[in-house]
Short mmCIF file of C-alpha atoms and ligand atoms in Angstrom, two decimals:
data_model
loop_
_atom_site.label_atom_id
_atom_site.label_comp_id
_atom_site.label_asym_id
_atom_site.label_seq_id
_atom_site.Cartn_x
_atom_site.Cartn_y
_atom_site.Cartn_z
CA UNK A 334 22.64 7.80 2.48
CA UNK A 335 22.24 10.27 5.28
CA UNK A 336 19.39 12.75 5.26
CA UNK A 337 19.88 15.83 7.24
CA UNK A 338 17.20 17.82 8.95
CA UNK A 339 16.79 19.91 5.81
CA UNK A 340 15.98 16.81 3.84
CA UNK A 341 19.11 16.80 1.70
CA UNK A 342 19.06 13.19 0.66
CA UNK A 343 21.68 12.02 -1.68
CA UNK A 344 19.70 9.28 -3.34
CA UNK A 345 16.01 10.03 -2.61
CA UNK A 346 14.53 13.48 -2.73
CA UNK A 347 13.34 13.96 0.81
CA UNK A 348 11.58 17.29 0.84
CA UNK A 349 8.88 15.91 3.19
CA UNK A 350 11.45 15.09 5.83
CA UNK A 351 12.17 18.79 6.28
CA UNK A 352 10.33 19.07 9.57
CA UNK A 353 11.74 15.95 11.18
CA UNK A 354 14.33 17.28 13.66
CA UNK A 355 16.69 14.28 13.35
CA UNK A 356 18.62 12.77 10.48
CA UNK A 357 17.80 9.33 9.07
CA UNK A 358 20.33 7.11 7.37
CA UNK A 359 19.31 4.18 5.23
CA UNK A 360 22.03 1.95 3.83
CA UNK A 361 22.95 -1.69 3.28
CA UNK A 362 25.86 -1.08 5.66
CA UNK A 363 25.46 1.89 7.97
CA UNK A 364 28.64 1.32 9.93
CA UNK A 365 30.74 4.05 8.27
CA UNK A 366 27.95 6.60 8.52
CA UNK A 367 27.27 5.63 12.18
CA UNK A 368 30.93 5.93 13.04
CA UNK A 369 31.12 9.30 11.34
CA UNK A 370 28.03 10.51 13.21
CA UNK A 371 29.44 9.44 16.57
CA UNK A 372 32.78 11.02 15.89
CA UNK A 373 31.21 14.37 15.15
CA UNK A 374 29.49 14.14 18.58
CA UNK A 375 32.70 13.49 20.49
CA UNK A 376 30.82 11.74 23.40
CA UNK A 377 31.34 8.52 25.28
CA UNK A 378 29.31 5.81 23.65
CA UNK A 379 27.52 2.65 24.93
CA UNK A 380 25.88 0.29 22.52
CA UNK A 381 22.78 -1.62 23.75
CA UNK A 382 21.85 -4.58 21.61
CA UNK A 383 19.10 -7.12 21.24
CA UNK A 384 21.04 -10.38 21.77
CA UNK A 385 19.81 -11.70 18.45
CA UNK A 386 21.80 -9.02 16.60
CA UNK A 387 24.73 -8.89 19.05
CA UNK A 388 27.23 -9.82 16.28
CA UNK A 389 26.04 -6.94 14.19
CA UNK A 390 26.20 -4.60 17.25
CA UNK A 391 29.81 -5.74 17.90
CA UNK A 392 30.69 -4.95 14.33
CA UNK A 393 29.21 -1.46 14.62
CA UNK A 394 31.11 -0.89 17.92
CA UNK A 395 34.30 -1.84 16.24
CA UNK A 396 33.62 0.62 13.44
CA UNK A 397 33.07 3.34 16.09
CA UNK A 398 36.29 2.31 17.88
CA UNK A 399 37.26 3.77 21.23
CA UNK A 400 36.68 0.42 22.91
CA UNK A 401 32.89 1.07 22.73
CA UNK A 402 31.21 -1.39 25.08
CA UNK A 403 28.33 -3.54 23.87
CA UNK A 404 25.65 -4.55 26.41
CA UNK A 405 23.53 -7.34 24.92
CA UNK A 406 20.09 -8.05 26.37
CA UNK A 407 17.61 -10.93 25.62
CA UNK A 408 14.52 -9.18 24.34
CA UNK A 409 11.33 -10.28 22.51
CA UNK A 410 7.86 -8.94 23.20
CA UNK A 411 7.52 -10.85 26.42
CA UNK A 412 10.55 -9.12 27.76
CA UNK A 413 9.37 -5.64 26.80
CA UNK A 414 8.72 -4.80 30.41
CA UNK A 415 9.72 -2.31 33.12
CA UNK A 416 11.85 -5.20 34.61
CA UNK A 417 14.00 -5.33 31.58
CA UNK A 418 14.23 -1.49 31.52
CA UNK A 419 15.50 -1.67 35.14
CA UNK A 420 18.09 -4.25 34.13
CA UNK A 421 19.21 -2.03 31.24
CA UNK A 422 19.40 1.04 33.48
CA UNK A 423 21.49 -0.89 35.97
CA UNK A 424 23.79 -2.12 33.16
CA UNK A 425 24.27 1.52 31.97
CA UNK A 426 25.17 2.57 35.50
CA UNK A 427 27.56 -0.32 35.85
CA UNK A 428 29.15 0.64 32.56
CA UNK A 429 29.72 4.14 33.99
CA UNK A 430 27.35 5.90 31.59
CA UNK A 431 26.79 9.54 32.50
CA UNK A 432 24.67 12.40 31.31
CA UNK A 433 26.88 12.99 28.29
CA UNK A 434 26.99 9.32 27.17
CA UNK A 435 25.47 8.58 23.76
CA UNK A 436 23.35 5.46 23.91
CA UNK A 437 23.04 3.51 20.69
CA UNK A 438 20.23 0.92 20.62
CA UNK A 439 20.57 -1.92 18.07
CA UNK A 440 17.64 -4.19 17.17
CA UNK A 441 14.04 -4.42 16.02
CA UNK A 442 10.97 -2.56 17.27
CA UNK A 443 11.15 -3.97 20.74
CA UNK A 444 14.74 -2.84 21.11
CA UNK A 445 13.98 0.63 19.79
CA UNK A 446 11.02 1.07 22.08
CA UNK A 447 12.69 -0.35 25.16
CA UNK A 448 16.17 1.05 24.80
CA UNK A 449 14.76 4.39 23.68
CA UNK A 450 12.63 4.48 26.89
CA UNK A 451 15.63 3.46 29.04
CA UNK A 452 17.67 6.25 27.41
CA UNK A 453 14.80 8.71 28.01
CA UNK A 454 14.80 7.89 31.73
CA UNK A 455 18.50 7.21 32.51
CA UNK A 456 19.62 10.25 34.48
CA UNK A 457 16.39 11.91 33.29
CA UNK A 458 17.42 11.45 29.72
CA UNK A 459 20.54 10.82 27.68
CA UNK A 460 20.96 11.13 23.94
CA UNK A 461 19.80 8.12 21.98
CA UNK A 462 20.57 6.83 18.50
CA UNK A 463 18.32 4.19 17.02
CA UNK A 464 19.83 1.49 14.85
CA UNK A 465 16.95 -0.47 13.24
CA UNK A 466 17.53 -4.04 12.23
CA UNK A 467 14.02 -5.31 11.55
CA UNK A 468 11.64 -4.17 8.77
CA UNK A 469 9.05 -3.13 11.32
CA UNK A 470 11.65 -0.97 13.14
CA UNK A 471 12.77 0.55 9.83
CA UNK A 472 9.48 1.56 8.33
CA UNK A 473 7.48 2.12 11.48
CA UNK A 474 8.85 1.89 15.02
CA UNK A 475 12.12 3.89 14.75
CA UNK A 476 10.37 7.01 13.41
CA UNK A 477 8.01 9.09 15.50
CA UNK A 478 9.67 9.34 18.90
CA UNK A 479 7.32 6.85 20.69
CA UNK A 480 9.19 4.84 23.27
CA UNK A 481 7.96 2.48 25.94
CA UNK A 482 7.14 -0.93 27.26
CA UNK A 483 4.15 -3.18 27.94
CA UNK A 484 2.35 -3.48 31.26
CA UNK A 485 0.27 -6.39 32.48
CA UNK A 486 -2.79 -4.33 31.63
CA UNK A 487 -1.84 -3.95 27.99
CA UNK A 488 0.75 -3.21 25.29
CA UNK A 489 2.79 -0.03 25.17
CA UNK A 490 1.07 1.42 28.25
CA UNK A 491 4.19 2.89 29.85
CA UNK A 492 6.39 5.13 27.84
CA UNK A 493 7.44 8.58 26.70
CA UNK A 494 7.58 10.65 23.55
CA UNK A 495 11.23 11.24 22.90
CA UNK A 496 12.98 11.86 19.61
CA UNK A 497 16.20 10.04 18.93
CA UNK A 498 19.30 11.99 17.95
CA UNK A 499 19.37 10.06 14.66
CA UNK A 500 17.94 6.92 13.15
CA UNK A 501 20.01 4.39 11.12
CA UNK A 502 18.23 1.73 9.06
CA UNK A 503 20.77 -1.10 8.77
CA UNK A 504 19.19 -2.58 5.70
CA UNK A 505 21.90 -5.30 5.33
CA UNK A 506 20.88 -6.78 8.62
CA UNK A 507 17.54 -7.74 7.09
CA UNK A 508 19.48 -10.66 5.57
CA UNK A 509 19.45 -12.39 8.96
CA UNK A 510 15.92 -11.35 10.03
CA UNK A 511 13.75 -14.49 9.95
CA UNK A 512 11.21 -14.39 7.07
CA UNK A 513 8.32 -14.52 9.52
CA UNK A 514 9.46 -11.24 11.02
CA UNK A 515 10.22 -9.75 7.58
CA UNK A 516 6.62 -10.52 6.63
CA UNK A 517 5.37 -8.73 9.76
CA UNK A 518 6.53 -5.47 8.13
CA UNK A 519 4.75 -6.05 4.87
CA UNK A 520 1.35 -5.07 6.17
CA UNK A 521 2.74 -1.67 7.21
CA UNK A 522 4.29 -1.28 3.73
CA UNK A 523 0.85 -1.93 2.20
CA UNK A 524 -0.73 0.58 4.63
CA UNK A 525 1.80 3.23 3.57
CA UNK A 526 1.10 2.32 -0.09
CA UNK A 527 -2.56 2.86 0.37
CA UNK A 528 -1.97 6.24 2.05
CA UNK A 529 0.59 7.41 -0.53
CA UNK A 530 -1.39 6.07 -3.48
CA UNK A 531 -0.54 5.21 -7.01
CA UNK A 532 3.21 5.06 -7.40
CA UNK A 533 3.93 3.63 -3.92
CA UNK A 534 1.11 1.13 -4.26
CA UNK A 535 2.07 0.08 -7.77
CA UNK A 536 5.69 -0.41 -6.73
CA UNK A 537 4.54 -2.98 -4.18
CA UNK A 538 2.30 -4.65 -6.76
CA UNK A 539 5.36 -4.94 -9.02
CA UNK A 540 7.56 -6.38 -6.26
CA UNK A 541 5.02 -8.74 -4.72
CA UNK A 542 5.49 -11.68 -7.05
CA UNK A 543 9.31 -11.69 -6.42
CA UNK A 544 10.97 -13.48 -3.55
CA UNK A 545 11.25 -11.19 -0.51
CA UNK A 546 14.95 -11.77 -0.18
CA UNK A 547 15.49 -10.30 -3.67
CA UNK A 548 13.56 -7.07 -3.09
CA UNK A 549 15.55 -3.82 -3.36
CA UNK A 550 15.18 -3.17 0.33
CA UNK A 551 17.11 0.09 0.46
CA UNK A 552 14.65 1.75 -1.84
CA UNK A 553 11.60 -0.01 -0.36
CA UNK A 554 12.54 1.11 3.15
CA UNK A 555 13.32 4.65 2.04
CA UNK A 556 10.00 5.03 0.17
CA UNK A 557 7.86 3.61 2.94
CA UNK A 558 9.60 5.39 5.78
CA UNK A 559 9.08 8.72 4.04
CA UNK A 560 5.39 8.30 4.21
CA UNK A 561 5.41 7.80 8.02
CA UNK A 562 7.93 10.59 8.39
CA UNK A 563 5.68 12.96 6.51
CA UNK A 564 2.78 12.42 8.91
CA UNK A 565 4.91 12.37 12.05
CA UNK A 566 6.55 15.64 11.07
CA UNK A 567 3.23 17.21 10.67
CA UNK A 568 1.88 15.98 13.94
CA UNK A 569 4.61 14.97 16.37
CA UNK A 570 2.42 14.40 19.38
CA UNK A 571 -0.34 12.46 17.62
CA UNK A 572 -3.02 15.14 18.02
CA UNK A 573 -4.53 14.81 14.49
CA UNK A 574 -3.19 13.94 11.01
CA UNK A 575 -0.93 11.27 12.33
CA UNK A 576 -3.99 9.22 13.06
CA UNK A 577 -4.03 8.37 9.32
CA UNK A 578 -1.19 5.92 10.08
CA UNK A 579 -3.71 4.00 12.10
CA UNK A 580 -5.30 2.78 8.89
CA UNK A 581 -6.19 -0.96 9.39
CA UNK A 582 -5.27 -0.75 13.07
CA UNK A 583 -8.68 -0.14 14.74
CA UNK A 584 -9.97 -3.55 13.70
CA UNK A 585 -6.44 -4.96 13.70
CA UNK A 586 -5.78 -4.14 17.32
CA UNK A 587 -9.16 -5.60 18.29
CA UNK A 588 -8.31 -8.79 16.57
CA UNK A 589 -4.94 -8.93 18.38
CA UNK A 590 -6.69 -8.36 21.74
CA UNK A 591 -9.56 -10.77 21.20
CA UNK A 592 -7.24 -13.58 20.09
CA UNK A 593 -5.00 -12.85 23.05
CA UNK A 594 -2.17 -11.83 20.72
CA UNK A 595 -2.05 -15.19 19.04
CA UNK A 596 -2.66 -13.25 15.89
CA UNK A 597 0.54 -11.29 15.06
CA UNK A 598 0.33 -7.57 14.60
CA UNK A 599 1.18 -7.77 10.91
CA UNK A 600 -1.52 -10.41 10.28
CA UNK A 601 -4.01 -8.42 12.27
CA UNK A 602 -3.32 -5.26 10.35
CA UNK A 603 -3.72 -7.08 7.06
CA UNK A 604 -7.21 -8.26 8.10
CA UNK A 605 -7.74 -4.76 9.51
CA UNK A 606 -6.94 -3.23 6.05
CA UNK A 607 -9.58 -5.43 4.46
CA UNK A 608 -12.04 -4.34 7.14
CA UNK A 609 -11.23 -0.68 6.51
CA UNK A 610 -11.78 -1.25 2.80
CA UNK A 611 -15.10 -2.88 3.50
CA UNK A 612 -16.26 -0.12 5.78
CA UNK A 613 -15.19 2.38 3.08
CA UNK A 614 -17.08 0.43 0.41
CA UNK A 615 -20.19 0.25 2.47
CA UNK A 616 -20.15 3.92 3.26
CA UNK A 617 -19.69 4.70 -0.44
CA UNK A 618 -16.18 6.00 -0.12
CA UNK A 619 -14.06 3.41 -1.89
CA UNK A 620 -14.37 1.63 -5.23
CA UNK A 621 -14.73 -2.18 -5.66
CA UNK A 622 -11.82 -2.14 -7.99
CA UNK A 623 -9.40 -0.54 -5.59
CA UNK A 624 -10.62 -2.63 -2.69
CA UNK A 625 -9.92 -5.77 -4.83
CA UNK A 626 -6.39 -4.44 -5.67
CA UNK A 627 -5.68 -4.13 -1.99
CA UNK A 628 -6.90 -7.64 -1.24
CA UNK A 629 -4.96 -9.06 -4.13
CA UNK A 630 -1.80 -7.38 -3.02
CA UNK A 631 -2.14 -8.58 0.59
CA UNK A 632 -2.80 -12.12 -0.60
CA UNK A 633 0.15 -12.12 -2.93
CA UNK A 634 2.33 -11.01 0.00
CA UNK A 635 1.20 -14.05 1.97
CA UNK A 636 -0.84 -11.99 4.38
CA UNK A 637 -4.24 -13.24 5.77
CA UNK A 638 -7.62 -11.69 4.92
CA UNK A 639 -9.91 -13.65 7.12
CA UNK A 640 -10.49 -12.80 10.72
CA UNK A 641 -9.65 -15.68 13.10
CA UNK A 642 -12.63 -14.74 15.28
CA UNK A 643 -16.31 -14.11 14.62
CA UNK A 644 -17.03 -12.82 18.13
CA UNK A 645 -18.41 -9.50 16.98
CA UNK A 646 -19.29 -8.28 20.47
CA UNK A 647 -15.81 -9.03 21.77
CA UNK A 648 -14.28 -7.28 18.77
CA UNK A 649 -16.56 -4.22 19.37
CA UNK A 650 -15.68 -4.18 23.08
CA UNK A 651 -11.94 -4.33 22.23
CA UNK A 652 -12.35 -1.43 19.76
CA UNK A 653 -14.16 0.69 22.38
CA UNK A 654 -11.30 -0.01 24.69
CA UNK A 655 -8.70 1.00 22.17
CA UNK A 656 -7.10 4.19 23.31
CA UNK A 657 -7.93 5.69 19.97
CA UNK A 658 -11.62 5.56 20.56
CA UNK A 659 -12.72 8.93 21.75
CA UNK A 660 -15.85 9.84 23.75
CA UNK A 661 -17.45 6.46 23.06
CA UNK A 662 -17.93 6.83 19.28
CA UNK A 663 -16.01 4.41 17.10
CA UNK A 664 -13.84 6.37 14.69
CA UNK A 665 -12.18 4.80 11.72
CA UNK A 666 -9.42 5.66 9.20
CA UNK A 667 -10.91 4.86 5.76
CA UNK A 668 -9.63 5.12 2.16
CA UNK A 669 -11.56 7.17 -0.32
CA UNK A 670 -9.12 6.13 -3.02
CA UNK A 671 -5.49 4.98 -3.16
CA UNK A 672 -3.71 8.13 -2.09
CA UNK A 673 -6.66 9.74 -0.22
CA UNK A 674 -7.28 8.42 3.26
CA UNK A 675 -9.58 10.09 5.85
CA UNK A 676 -9.41 9.84 9.57
CA UNK A 677 -11.97 10.40 12.35
CA UNK A 678 -14.75 8.85 10.25
CA UNK A 679 -17.73 7.64 12.31
CA UNK A 680 -19.59 4.64 10.80
CA UNK A 681 -23.10 3.46 11.81
CA UNK A 682 -22.86 0.56 14.33
CA UNK A 683 -24.83 -1.81 12.10
CA UNK A 684 -22.34 -1.33 9.28
CA UNK A 685 -19.48 -2.05 11.61
CA UNK A 686 -21.25 -5.19 12.71
CA UNK A 687 -21.89 -6.27 9.17
CA UNK A 688 -18.26 -5.71 8.24
CA UNK A 689 -16.94 -7.63 11.27
CA UNK A 690 -19.23 -10.53 10.19
CA UNK A 691 -17.96 -10.25 6.66
CA UNK A 692 -14.26 -10.34 7.46
CA UNK A 693 -14.87 -13.72 9.07
CA UNK A 694 -15.55 -15.09 5.58
CA UNK A 695 -13.41 -15.47 2.51
CA UNK A 696 -13.47 -12.49 0.19
CA UNK A 697 -15.90 -12.90 -2.69
CA UNK A 698 -18.71 -11.14 -4.47
CA UNK A 699 -20.62 -10.63 -1.20
CA UNK A 700 -17.78 -8.24 -0.33
CA UNK A 701 -19.55 -5.67 -2.47
CA UNK A 702 -23.09 -5.92 -1.32
N1 NAD B 1313 7.33 3.07 18.61
C1 NAD B 1313 6.53 2.86 17.57
O1 NAD B 1313 5.99 3.84 17.01
C2 NAD B 1313 6.25 1.47 17.13
C3 NAD B 1313 5.65 1.25 15.91
C4 NAD B 1313 5.45 -0.10 15.47
C5 NAD B 1313 5.84 -1.12 16.30
N2 NAD B 1313 6.43 -0.90 17.49
C6 NAD B 1313 6.82 -1.96 18.42
O2 NAD B 1313 7.77 -2.76 17.70
C7 NAD B 1313 7.70 -4.07 18.14
C8 NAD B 1313 7.72 -5.03 17.00
O3 NAD B 1313 8.88 -4.86 16.33
P1 NAD B 1313 9.65 -6.03 15.59
O4 NAD B 1313 8.65 -6.73 14.72
O5 NAD B 1313 10.88 -5.49 15.00
O6 NAD B 1313 9.91 -6.99 16.75
P2 NAD B 1313 11.26 -7.42 17.49
O7 NAD B 1313 12.07 -6.30 17.85
O8 NAD B 1313 10.83 -8.41 18.54
O9 NAD B 1313 12.00 -8.29 16.36
C9 NAD B 1313 11.48 -9.44 15.87
C10 NAD B 1313 12.46 -10.64 16.03
O10 NAD B 1313 13.53 -10.49 15.18
C11 NAD B 1313 14.77 -10.44 15.88
N3 NAD B 1313 15.58 -9.58 15.09
C12 NAD B 1313 15.50 -8.23 14.87
N4 NAD B 1313 16.42 -7.81 13.94
C13 NAD B 1313 17.05 -8.95 13.54
C14 NAD B 1313 18.01 -9.22 12.50
N5 NAD B 1313 18.48 -8.25 11.70
N6 NAD B 1313 18.48 -10.45 12.38
C15 NAD B 1313 17.96 -11.48 13.09
N7 NAD B 1313 17.01 -11.32 14.05
C16 NAD B 1313 16.57 -10.07 14.22
C17 NAD B 1313 14.44 -10.01 17.26
O11 NAD B 1313 15.34 -10.36 18.22
C18 NAD B 1313 13.07 -10.70 17.47
O12 NAD B 1313 13.24 -11.95 17.83
C19 NAD B 1313 6.41 -4.20 19.06
O13 NAD B 1313 6.75 -4.21 20.38
C20 NAD B 1313 5.66 -2.90 18.69
O14 NAD B 1313 4.92 -2.45 19.79
C21 NAD B 1313 6.65 0.39 17.96
ZN1 ZN B 1314 1.20 -1.32 13.05
#
């Protein structure tokens, strides 16, 4: 299924993708669509691959033909550094890549961010195609044009906004993605479900009791990605509405920082979604019933609801440090109802403190006081 820039999807109506300037393909096997796309470009091609999906990248290179070289790199969050970018740039030069060379990056979110950044800087920028092989990459990282790497001082601090030429979600490759990493993407699916509201949220409630490996991933990815794409299209440089996508992330990022990243991003966002629900409840935005539905869904998906730290001052300091905090005031993205989420909401400090204390405890009746 290939969506063009006018949103002409063959399987899913994609009117909201109209404003995204690049096509997105979502299929169990994207090799034919990728080969076709490359052919129509008529350029030299180099494939960059996360070593963990090297076999898949080799298969894609064979589908493209023309003796397309595959350069495999060991990645992982710890290698998402400028040093790895330098190694990739040198490898591109050694492979004879020039300004016209199309670079295809294959892998998860780390690969997309790092290879995308390398492509944005190689010879001041060469065309890049993102082949997403993890759930996080498919529903989140590959869309939106943010590329970059981590610095010692923090995550994603060096980078560039650069749209890919196209995005391919290689849904079949999820079969080899370890369950732990598949689960990482679930919190973002729930986040998108809360933003989109009823149908999207209910679809997740229906799927949640079923084993992850049996989910209809092609549809799930398409539906979830559409929600991110809609906000990105509206706000490409993250000046406003795109902040909605930060739902659950203000507290989530703080938990990641305070626990020194021992809490994974997906887990932190799950707890952050509970915190956002609590903040919304206590500022009379959200209903008990819907808050409980969100908690029940997160729990059913095996995601945590209890913060691993009760150090409220450290969490507040981390939130203030978050690049999304503007002019000192803590701003939150909070649900009013499933399908209606507000951004830029300021909440009284004592309410924030009370909620940070509450998420340290198991959910229960006190949730609604
Ligand atoms: N640019 C953005 O807007 C954006 C958005 C969200 C996340 N991110 C970034 O994405 C990264 C997280 O992404 P991630 O969870 O995909 O991490 P990841 O890329 O490290 O992938 C997780 C693990 O799965 C492996 N893997 C990936 N696909 C596989 C497959 N099909 N089969 C077997 N193994 C596979 C990887 O090698 C890695 O070990 C973070 O660095 C985060 O900052 C970026
Ligand atoms: Zn996230």
